[in-house]
Amino acid sequence: MTGPAPAVAATRLAVRRCLRELSGTVLVAVSGGADSLALLSAAAFEAPRLGLRLVAVTVDHGLQAGSAEQAAATLAQAATLGVETEVAVVAVAGAGGPEAAARTARYEALHSAAARLAASGILLGHTLDDQAETVLLGLARGSGARSLAGMPAAAGLLRRPLLGLRRQQTLDACAAQGLTPWQDPMNDDPAYTRVRVRAQVLPALEAAIGPGVAEALARTAEQLGQDTDALDAWAERALVEATDELGGLSVEVLLPLPAAIRSRVLRAAALRAGAPAGSLTAAHVRELDRLVTDWHGQGPVALPGPYGGLRDCGRLLLVLP
């Protein structure tokens, strides 16, 4: 008796390991693409064996003509796998461009569904290829170690069980099971930076350096993720230790900290005070750091949002201007 095709077996194993950590109801975000269909099929196979309820959620962003029909087709295919389904219609708006706005709306819809259904997890279909693209984008933007750590396998309710699999494996898994993935035209549109990275940058790196670039980038993300988690935990403890009863930060506590920890503490303090995360830059944090390490009586440091940084009597204060 033969077993499932290798790609099917690989997706099922990855999903099984993920689902073992969950309970009750689990959501699967399904766009209709190969990644999410392979994920859903594997989850539909594994979830009943673990006593889990599975719900497939498709988010209709309304960005393309026929999006409602495509969402319905995706849910119909999910229903053939014996999975409960629902669609979330969202309005895409906000800063950061259409990609960022769509992502924000999508995650909000998924978390809203998870809260309503008391789900213990939300499965996402990101693959190793997606991780490699994310690392390259972070590198190009100079976004620091947290960005280069890519997408975590687990963050809150979000789970990404396929981060160790290649995109081709999800295509192979769909073909082996007679599933028909949707080919999103936006995934081939060079107007989007990620599409250019996928279609041009990664192939060029493979041609110049040799095969295995995507895997190497994903390994880098995993290692940096572990390192960054440890540094963030240290910084959280340091922030508590440095904060006095009035909410100021002790320069005496901050000064001996390694720069990597101190900068995290200062960023966290600025965010806690109300600085918008999307507007708070490394330059802002460096100026706050100068109030600690290069103090010569300079005036307040301007921050985005309602607060600024000020040193007074051995304390760093985040105050209204």
Short mmCIF file of C-alpha atoms in Angstrom, two decimals:
data_model
loop_
_atom_site.label_atom_id
_atom_site.label_comp_id
_atom_site.label_asym_id
_atom_site.label_seq_id
_atom_site.Cartn_x
_atom_site.Cartn_y
_atom_site.Cartn_z
CA MET A 1 0.00 0.00 0.00
CA THR A 2 1.54 3.29 -1.07
CA GLY A 3 1.47 6.39 1.05
CA PRO A 4 0.75 9.98 0.04
CA ALA A 5 2.92 11.85 -2.42
CA PRO A 6 6.11 13.26 -0.82
CA ALA A 7 4.87 16.86 -0.95
CA VAL A 8 1.56 15.87 0.66
CA ALA A 9 3.37 13.94 3.38
CA ALA A 10 5.67 16.91 4.05
CA THR A 11 2.80 19.37 4.44
CA ARG A 12 0.88 17.00 6.70
CA LEU A 13 3.88 16.42 8.94
CA ALA A 14 4.55 20.14 9.28
CA VAL A 15 0.91 20.86 10.08
CA ARG A 16 0.63 17.93 12.51
CA ARG A 17 3.55 19.27 14.55
CA CYS A 18 1.88 22.66 14.70
CA LEU A 19 -1.61 21.44 15.55
CA ARG A 20 -0.35 19.35 18.47
CA GLU A 21 0.25 22.60 20.34
CA LEU A 22 -3.34 23.83 19.81
CA SER A 23 -6.77 22.90 21.09
CA GLY A 24 -10.45 23.44 20.40
CA THR A 25 -11.06 25.55 17.29
CA VAL A 26 -8.33 26.40 14.80
CA LEU A 27 -8.66 28.83 11.89
CA VAL A 28 -6.90 28.48 8.54
CA ALA A 29 -6.46 31.61 6.43
CA VAL A 30 -7.19 30.56 2.84
CA SER A 31 -6.56 32.85 -0.10
CA GLY A 32 -7.05 30.13 -2.69
CA GLY A 33 -3.37 30.10 -3.68
CA ALA A 34 -1.28 26.94 -3.62
CA ASP A 35 0.31 27.67 -0.25
CA SER A 36 -2.94 28.14 1.62
CA LEU A 37 -4.74 25.30 -0.20
CA ALA A 38 -1.96 22.84 0.62
CA LEU A 39 -2.04 24.09 4.21
CA LEU A 40 -5.82 23.68 4.42
CA SER A 41 -5.76 20.20 2.91
CA ALA A 42 -3.12 19.06 5.39
CA ALA A 43 -5.01 20.63 8.29
CA ALA A 44 -8.27 19.01 7.14
CA PHE A 45 -6.51 15.64 7.23
CA GLU A 46 -4.77 16.12 10.59
CA ALA A 47 -7.24 18.17 12.67
CA PRO A 48 -9.93 15.46 13.11
CA ARG A 49 -7.26 13.01 14.26
CA LEU A 50 -6.33 15.44 17.02
CA GLY A 51 -9.92 16.26 17.99
CA LEU A 52 -9.77 19.82 16.63
CA ARG A 53 -12.47 21.87 14.95
CA LEU A 54 -11.22 23.51 11.77
CA VAL A 55 -12.64 26.66 10.16
CA ALA A 56 -11.36 28.05 6.84
CA VAL A 57 -11.53 31.84 6.60
CA THR A 58 -11.18 33.69 3.31
CA VAL A 59 -10.64 37.45 3.40
CA ASP A 60 -12.15 39.38 0.50
CA HIS A 61 -10.14 42.61 0.17
CA GLY A 62 -12.29 43.91 -2.66
CA LEU A 63 -9.20 45.10 -4.54
CA GLN A 64 -9.90 43.26 -7.79
CA ALA A 65 -12.91 42.81 -10.00
CA GLY A 66 -14.58 39.49 -9.21
CA SER A 67 -13.05 39.21 -5.74
CA ALA A 68 -16.35 38.07 -4.22
CA GLU A 69 -16.67 35.31 -6.82
CA GLN A 70 -13.07 34.22 -6.19
CA ALA A 71 -13.69 34.11 -2.43
CA ALA A 72 -16.78 31.96 -3.03
CA ALA A 73 -14.80 29.60 -5.29
CA THR A 74 -12.10 29.26 -2.64
CA LEU A 75 -14.65 28.42 0.05
CA ALA A 76 -16.34 25.92 -2.26
CA GLN A 77 -13.04 24.13 -2.72
CA ALA A 78 -12.49 24.22 1.05
CA ALA A 79 -15.95 22.73 1.58
CA THR A 80 -15.00 19.72 -0.56
CA LEU A 81 -12.38 18.97 2.10
CA GLY A 82 -15.09 18.80 4.75
CA VAL A 83 -14.07 22.05 6.43
CA GLU A 84 -16.35 24.73 7.87
CA THR A 85 -15.95 27.98 5.95
CA GLU A 86 -16.62 31.68 6.23
CA VAL A 87 -15.69 34.85 4.37
CA ALA A 88 -14.62 38.18 5.86
CA VAL A 89 -15.13 41.25 3.66
CA VAL A 90 -12.76 44.10 4.55
CA ALA A 91 -12.16 47.67 3.48
CA VAL A 92 -8.51 48.32 2.59
CA ALA A 93 -7.41 51.81 3.58
CA GLY A 94 -4.65 53.51 5.51
CA ALA A 95 -1.01 54.49 5.32
CA GLY A 96 1.87 52.42 4.00
CA GLY A 97 0.61 51.60 0.51
CA PRO A 98 -1.91 49.00 -0.68
CA GLU A 99 0.18 45.98 0.34
CA ALA A 100 0.58 47.14 3.94
CA ALA A 101 -3.03 48.30 4.19
CA ALA A 102 -4.34 44.99 2.84
CA ARG A 103 -2.14 43.05 5.25
CA THR A 104 -3.37 45.12 8.20
CA ALA A 105 -7.01 44.65 7.21
CA ARG A 106 -6.49 40.92 6.67
CA TYR A 107 -4.90 40.31 10.07
CA GLU A 108 -7.56 42.39 11.82
CA ALA A 109 -10.27 40.30 10.17
CA LEU A 110 -8.56 37.03 11.10
CA HIS A 111 -8.08 38.08 14.73
CA SER A 112 -11.69 39.23 14.89
CA ALA A 113 -12.87 35.83 13.63
CA ALA A 114 -10.57 34.08 16.08
CA ALA A 115 -12.00 36.05 18.99
CA ARG A 116 -15.57 35.36 17.92
CA LEU A 117 -14.94 31.63 17.49
CA ALA A 118 -12.64 31.33 20.54
CA ALA A 119 -9.91 29.90 18.30
CA SER A 120 -6.60 28.81 19.81
CA GLY A 121 -4.64 29.52 16.64
CA ILE A 122 -4.67 30.96 13.13
CA LEU A 123 -2.72 28.99 10.52
CA LEU A 124 -1.02 30.97 7.75
CA GLY A 125 0.45 29.51 4.57
CA HIS A 126 3.80 31.34 4.41
CA THR A 127 6.60 29.19 3.03
CA LEU A 128 10.39 29.22 3.10
CA ASP A 129 10.33 31.27 -0.11
CA ASP A 130 8.17 33.91 1.56
CA GLN A 131 10.63 33.99 4.46
CA ALA A 132 13.60 34.48 2.14
CA GLU A 133 11.82 37.35 0.38
CA THR A 134 11.00 38.96 3.71
CA VAL A 135 14.64 38.81 4.84
CA LEU A 136 15.84 40.41 1.61
CA LEU A 137 13.27 43.18 1.90
CA GLY A 138 14.33 43.85 5.49
CA LEU A 139 17.98 43.90 4.48
CA ALA A 140 17.30 46.40 1.70
CA ARG A 141 15.43 48.69 4.09
CA GLY A 142 18.14 48.56 6.77
CA SER A 143 15.48 47.63 9.29
CA GLY A 144 17.68 45.91 11.87
CA ALA A 145 17.84 42.45 13.38
CA ARG A 146 14.14 42.12 14.16
CA SER A 147 13.24 42.68 10.51
CA LEU A 148 15.98 40.32 9.32
CA ALA A 149 14.56 37.69 11.65
CA GLY A 150 11.68 37.52 9.21
CA MET A 151 8.32 36.02 10.11
CA PRO A 152 8.18 34.01 13.33
CA ALA A 153 6.80 30.49 13.20
CA ALA A 154 4.55 31.44 16.12
CA ALA A 155 3.46 34.88 17.34
CA GLY A 156 0.40 35.17 19.52
CA LEU A 157 -2.39 33.31 17.76
CA LEU A 158 -0.55 33.23 14.43
CA ARG A 159 1.12 29.99 13.33
CA ARG A 160 3.16 29.42 10.17
CA PRO A 161 3.69 25.65 9.91
CA LEU A 162 5.03 25.70 6.32
CA LEU A 163 8.05 27.97 6.89
CA GLY A 164 10.35 25.00 6.37
CA LEU A 165 8.81 24.02 3.02
CA ARG A 166 9.45 25.44 -0.44
CA ARG A 167 6.67 27.03 -2.47
CA GLN A 168 7.08 24.32 -5.12
CA GLN A 169 6.18 21.69 -2.53
CA THR A 170 2.81 23.34 -1.97
CA LEU A 171 2.20 23.39 -5.72
CA ASP A 172 3.13 19.70 -5.88
CA ALA A 173 0.86 18.91 -2.93
CA CYS A 174 -2.09 20.60 -4.62
CA ALA A 175 -1.45 18.78 -7.90
CA ALA A 176 -1.19 15.42 -6.13
CA GLN A 177 -4.57 15.97 -4.45
CA GLY A 178 -6.45 17.40 -7.42
CA LEU A 179 -6.72 20.87 -5.90
CA THR A 180 -6.83 23.87 -8.23
CA PRO A 181 -4.95 26.89 -6.85
CA TRP A 182 -5.96 30.40 -7.76
CA GLN A 183 -3.28 32.37 -9.60
CA ASP A 184 -3.52 35.85 -8.08
CA PRO A 185 -2.50 38.35 -10.82
CA MET A 186 -1.06 40.63 -8.13
CA ASN A 187 1.58 37.95 -7.48
CA ASP A 188 2.97 38.58 -10.96
CA ASP A 189 2.67 42.36 -10.98
CA PRO A 190 6.17 43.94 -10.99
CA ALA A 191 4.68 47.12 -9.52
CA TYR A 192 4.99 45.39 -6.14
CA THR A 193 8.43 45.22 -4.54
CA ARG A 194 7.97 41.69 -3.23
CA VAL A 195 7.09 40.46 -6.72
CA ARG A 196 10.31 41.96 -8.09
CA VAL A 197 12.30 40.28 -5.31
CA ARG A 198 10.64 36.96 -6.13
CA ALA A 199 10.93 37.17 -9.90
CA GLN A 200 14.24 39.02 -10.31
CA VAL A 201 16.37 39.36 -7.18
CA LEU A 202 16.31 35.81 -5.80
CA PRO A 203 16.89 34.19 -9.24
CA ALA A 204 19.79 36.61 -9.84
CA LEU A 205 21.34 35.68 -6.49
CA GLU A 206 20.95 31.98 -7.26
CA ALA A 207 22.60 32.51 -10.65
CA ALA A 208 25.50 34.50 -9.20
CA ILE A 209 26.12 32.61 -5.95
CA GLY A 210 24.69 29.18 -6.58
CA PRO A 211 21.67 27.22 -5.37
CA GLY A 212 20.50 27.31 -1.77
CA VAL A 213 20.19 31.07 -1.32
CA ALA A 214 16.57 30.91 -0.17
CA GLU A 215 17.37 28.18 2.35
CA ALA A 216 20.36 30.15 3.66
CA LEU A 217 18.25 33.28 4.09
CA ALA A 218 15.60 31.29 5.97
CA ARG A 219 18.26 29.78 8.27
CA THR A 220 19.58 33.28 8.93
CA ALA A 221 16.08 34.41 9.86
CA GLU A 222 15.63 31.53 12.27
CA GLN A 223 18.96 32.17 14.01
CA LEU A 224 18.39 35.91 14.21
CA GLY A 225 14.90 35.29 15.53
CA GLN A 226 16.30 33.32 18.45
CA ASP A 227 18.95 35.94 19.14
CA THR A 228 16.48 38.81 18.90
CA ASP A 229 13.99 37.10 21.20
CA ALA A 230 16.73 36.79 23.82
CA LEU A 231 17.78 40.44 23.44
CA ASP A 232 14.16 41.62 23.60
CA ALA A 233 13.58 39.65 26.80
CA TRP A 234 16.69 41.20 28.36
CA ALA A 235 15.52 44.65 27.30
CA GLU A 236 12.09 44.10 28.85
CA ARG A 237 13.71 43.29 32.19
CA ALA A 238 16.03 46.28 31.88
CA LEU A 239 13.11 48.61 31.14
CA VAL A 240 11.36 47.51 34.32
CA GLU A 241 14.56 47.97 36.35
CA ALA A 242 15.27 51.42 34.87
CA THR A 243 11.74 52.81 35.31
CA ASP A 244 11.15 54.75 38.53
CA GLU A 245 7.87 55.31 40.36
CA LEU A 246 7.11 58.44 38.29
CA GLY A 247 7.74 56.78 34.94
CA GLY A 248 11.21 58.25 34.31
CA LEU A 249 14.25 56.18 33.34
CA SER A 250 17.36 56.02 35.48
CA VAL A 251 20.48 57.04 33.55
CA GLU A 252 22.56 55.12 36.10
CA VAL A 253 20.76 51.92 35.13
CA LEU A 254 20.77 52.63 31.38
CA LEU A 255 24.40 53.69 30.96
CA PRO A 256 26.16 50.34 31.60
CA LEU A 257 23.79 48.40 29.37
CA PRO A 258 25.12 47.11 26.04
CA ALA A 259 24.08 49.42 23.20
CA ALA A 260 21.86 46.73 21.66
CA ILE A 261 19.88 46.45 24.90
CA ARG A 262 19.81 50.16 25.71
CA SER A 263 18.45 51.05 22.28
CA ARG A 264 15.67 48.50 22.71
CA VAL A 265 14.83 49.94 26.14
CA LEU A 266 14.68 53.47 24.75
CA ARG A 267 12.54 52.45 21.80
CA ALA A 268 10.15 50.56 24.09
CA ALA A 269 9.93 53.56 26.43
CA ALA A 270 9.16 55.90 23.53
CA LEU A 271 6.45 53.58 22.25
CA ARG A 272 5.02 53.28 25.75
CA ALA A 273 4.87 57.07 25.95
CA GLY A 274 2.84 57.28 22.75
CA ALA A 275 5.28 57.59 19.84
CA PRO A 276 3.75 55.92 16.75
CA ALA A 277 5.66 52.73 15.91
CA GLY A 278 5.58 53.44 12.19
CA SER A 279 7.14 56.88 12.65
CA LEU A 280 9.71 56.15 15.36
CA THR A 281 13.04 55.69 13.55
CA ALA A 282 16.52 54.56 14.50
CA ALA A 283 17.58 58.23 14.32
CA HIS A 284 15.09 59.14 17.05
CA VAL A 285 16.38 56.33 19.26
CA ARG A 286 20.00 57.39 18.64
CA GLU A 287 19.21 60.92 19.82
CA LEU A 288 17.59 59.56 22.96
CA ASP A 289 20.69 57.43 23.49
CA ARG A 290 22.89 60.54 23.29
CA LEU A 291 20.99 61.92 26.27
CA VAL A 292 22.31 58.90 28.17
CA THR A 293 25.79 58.35 26.74
CA ASP A 294 26.84 61.75 25.39
CA TRP A 295 25.23 64.19 27.80
CA HIS A 296 26.57 67.76 27.69
CA GLY A 297 23.47 69.73 28.62
CA GLN A 298 21.66 69.50 25.29
CA GLY A 299 17.98 70.28 25.10
CA PRO A 300 15.00 68.01 24.48
CA VAL A 301 14.90 65.44 21.69
CA ALA A 302 11.85 65.68 19.43
CA LEU A 303 9.94 62.44 18.91
CA PRO A 304 7.02 61.63 16.62
CA GLY A 305 3.72 61.90 18.44
CA PRO A 306 2.99 63.96 21.52
CA TYR A 307 6.19 63.45 23.50
CA GLY A 308 9.87 64.39 23.48
CA GLY A 309 12.90 63.15 25.41
CA LEU A 310 14.55 65.20 28.14
CA ARG A 311 17.32 64.51 30.65
CA ASP A 312 16.92 65.98 34.11
CA CYS A 313 18.73 65.16 37.37
CA GLY A 314 20.02 61.78 36.21
CA ARG A 315 16.65 60.76 34.78
CA LEU A 316 15.46 60.42 31.21
CA LEU A 317 11.94 61.77 30.87
CA LEU A 318 9.49 61.47 28.01
CA VAL A 319 7.41 64.61 28.35
CA LEU A 320 5.00 66.81 26.48
CA PRO A 321 6.79 69.68 24.70
#
